[in-house]
mmCIF file of C-alpha atoms in Angstrom:
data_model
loop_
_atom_site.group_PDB
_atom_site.id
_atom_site.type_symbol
_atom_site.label_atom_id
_atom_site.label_comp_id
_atom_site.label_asym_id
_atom_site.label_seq_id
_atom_site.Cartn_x
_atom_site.Cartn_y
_atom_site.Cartn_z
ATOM 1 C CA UNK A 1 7.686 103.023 -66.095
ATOM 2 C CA UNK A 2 10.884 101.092 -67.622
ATOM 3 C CA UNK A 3 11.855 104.481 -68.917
ATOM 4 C CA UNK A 4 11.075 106.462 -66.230
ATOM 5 C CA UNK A 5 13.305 104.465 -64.343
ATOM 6 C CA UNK A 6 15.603 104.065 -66.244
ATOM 7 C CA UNK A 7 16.011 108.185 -66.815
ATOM 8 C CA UNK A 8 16.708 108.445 -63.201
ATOM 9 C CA UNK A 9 19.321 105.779 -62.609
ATOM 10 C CA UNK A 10 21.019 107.974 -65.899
ATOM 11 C CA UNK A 11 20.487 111.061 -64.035
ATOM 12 C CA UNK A 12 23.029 111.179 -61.365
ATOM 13 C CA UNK A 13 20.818 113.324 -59.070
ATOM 14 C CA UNK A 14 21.293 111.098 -56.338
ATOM 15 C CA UNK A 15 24.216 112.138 -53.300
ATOM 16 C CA UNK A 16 27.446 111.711 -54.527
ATOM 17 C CA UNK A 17 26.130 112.873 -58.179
ATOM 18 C CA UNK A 18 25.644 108.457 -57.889
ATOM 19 C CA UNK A 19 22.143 107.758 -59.128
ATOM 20 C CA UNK A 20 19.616 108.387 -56.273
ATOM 21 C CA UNK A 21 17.873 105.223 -54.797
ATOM 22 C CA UNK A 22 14.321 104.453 -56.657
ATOM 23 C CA UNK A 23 10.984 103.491 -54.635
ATOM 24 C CA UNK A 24 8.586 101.876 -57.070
ATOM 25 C CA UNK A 25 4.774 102.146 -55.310
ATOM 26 C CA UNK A 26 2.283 100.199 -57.433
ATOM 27 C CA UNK A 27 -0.815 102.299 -56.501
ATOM 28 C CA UNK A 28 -4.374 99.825 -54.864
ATOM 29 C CA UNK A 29 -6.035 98.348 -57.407
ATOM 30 C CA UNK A 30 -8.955 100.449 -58.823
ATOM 31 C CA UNK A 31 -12.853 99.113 -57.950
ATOM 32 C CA UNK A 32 -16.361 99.497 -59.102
ATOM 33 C CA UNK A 33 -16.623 103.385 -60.260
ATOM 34 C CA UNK A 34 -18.825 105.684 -62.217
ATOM 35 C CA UNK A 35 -16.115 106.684 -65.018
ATOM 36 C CA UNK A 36 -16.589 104.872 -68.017
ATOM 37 C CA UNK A 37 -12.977 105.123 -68.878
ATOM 38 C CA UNK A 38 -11.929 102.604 -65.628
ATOM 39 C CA UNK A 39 -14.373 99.877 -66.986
ATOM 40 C CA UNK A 40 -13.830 96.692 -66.455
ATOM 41 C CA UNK A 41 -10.759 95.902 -68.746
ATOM 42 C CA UNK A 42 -9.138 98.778 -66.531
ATOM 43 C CA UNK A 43 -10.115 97.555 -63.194
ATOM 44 C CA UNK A 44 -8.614 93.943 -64.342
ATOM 45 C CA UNK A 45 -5.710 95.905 -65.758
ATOM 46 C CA UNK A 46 -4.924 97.314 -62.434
ATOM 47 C CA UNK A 47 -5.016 94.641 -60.209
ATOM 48 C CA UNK A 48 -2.387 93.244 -63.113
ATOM 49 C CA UNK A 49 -0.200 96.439 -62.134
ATOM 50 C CA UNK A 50 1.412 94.845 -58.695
ATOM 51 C CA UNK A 51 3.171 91.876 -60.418
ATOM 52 C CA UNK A 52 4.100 93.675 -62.824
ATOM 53 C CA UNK A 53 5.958 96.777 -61.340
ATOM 54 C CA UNK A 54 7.062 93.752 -58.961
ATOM 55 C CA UNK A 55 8.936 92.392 -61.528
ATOM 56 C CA UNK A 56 10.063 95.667 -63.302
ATOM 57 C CA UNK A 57 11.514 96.398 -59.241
ATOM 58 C CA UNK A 58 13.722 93.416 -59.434
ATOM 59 C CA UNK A 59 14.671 93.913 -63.241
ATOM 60 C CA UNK A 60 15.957 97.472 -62.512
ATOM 61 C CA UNK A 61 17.199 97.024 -59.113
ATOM 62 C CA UNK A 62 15.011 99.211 -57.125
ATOM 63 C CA UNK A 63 13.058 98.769 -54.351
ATOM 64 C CA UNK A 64 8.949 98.570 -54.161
ATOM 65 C CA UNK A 65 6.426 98.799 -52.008
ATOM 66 C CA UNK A 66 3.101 97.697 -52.940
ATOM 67 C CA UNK A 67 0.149 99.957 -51.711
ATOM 68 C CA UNK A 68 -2.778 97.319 -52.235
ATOM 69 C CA UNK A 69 -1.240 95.478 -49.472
ATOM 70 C CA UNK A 70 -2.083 98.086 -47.225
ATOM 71 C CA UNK A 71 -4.744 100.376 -48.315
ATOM 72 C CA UNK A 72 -7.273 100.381 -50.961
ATOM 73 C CA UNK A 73 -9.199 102.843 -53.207
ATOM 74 C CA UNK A 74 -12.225 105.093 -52.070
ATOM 75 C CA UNK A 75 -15.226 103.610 -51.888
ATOM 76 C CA UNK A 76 -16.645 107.031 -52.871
ATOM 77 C CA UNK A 77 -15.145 106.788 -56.839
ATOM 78 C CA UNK A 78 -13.282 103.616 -56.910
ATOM 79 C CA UNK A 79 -9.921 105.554 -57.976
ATOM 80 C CA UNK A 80 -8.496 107.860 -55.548
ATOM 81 C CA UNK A 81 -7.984 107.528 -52.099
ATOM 82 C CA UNK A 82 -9.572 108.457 -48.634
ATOM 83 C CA UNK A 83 -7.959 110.778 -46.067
ATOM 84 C CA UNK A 84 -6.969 107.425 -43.856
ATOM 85 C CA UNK A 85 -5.594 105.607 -46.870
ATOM 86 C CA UNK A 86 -3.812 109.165 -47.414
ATOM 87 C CA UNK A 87 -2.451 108.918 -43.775
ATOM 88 C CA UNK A 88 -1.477 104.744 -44.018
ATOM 89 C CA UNK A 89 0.130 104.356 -47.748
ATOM 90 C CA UNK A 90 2.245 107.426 -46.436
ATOM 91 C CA UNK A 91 3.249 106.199 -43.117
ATOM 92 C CA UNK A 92 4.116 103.009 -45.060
ATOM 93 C CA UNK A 93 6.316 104.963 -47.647
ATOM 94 C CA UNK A 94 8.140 106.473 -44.953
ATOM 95 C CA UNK A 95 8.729 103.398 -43.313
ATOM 96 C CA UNK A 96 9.981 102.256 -46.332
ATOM 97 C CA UNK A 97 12.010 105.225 -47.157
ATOM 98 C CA UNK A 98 13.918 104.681 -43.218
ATOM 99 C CA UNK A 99 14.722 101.684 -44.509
ATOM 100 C CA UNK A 100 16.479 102.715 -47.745
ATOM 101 C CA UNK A 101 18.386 105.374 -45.773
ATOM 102 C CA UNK A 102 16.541 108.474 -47.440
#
């Protein structure tokens, strides 16, 4: 993510040709699911995630909004998310966005 980051801010994309303003989301932490791959070193991994882009947000100067707070993953799969966590996480983003001045 550091480099991901850190690609934009070098980018100069943003108005101005400045480098464009950064919105870090730390997706909900994943739950209980059928895929072996997201066992439970991965579900303990992700609820790791929040505090850790947190910090990476304050490191690189960008801004963060942290999904979990708000929503939470399916209970269908554990991973992705429902049509009303769909329609919450991105009223939050835009709220967050109005904010920023994007």
């Amino acid at each position: 993510m550091q480099k991901i980051v850190t690609l934009i801010k070098e980018s100069l994309s943003g108005q101005n040709a400045c480098a464009p303003k950064i919105l870090i989301i730390c997706p909900p932490p994943i739950t209980e699911n059928l895929h072996p791959e997201f066992n439970d070193d991965a579900i303990k991994k992700s609820k790791e995630l929040s505090k850790l882009y947190y910090d990476l947000s304050i490191e690189m100067q960008c801004e963060f909004l942290d999904a979990g707070l708000s929503i939470q993953s399916s209970v269908i799969d554990g991973i992705h998310l429902d049509s009303n966590s769909c329609y919450i996480i991105g009223n939050r983003i835009a709220e967050k966005l109005n904010l920023m001045s994007i």
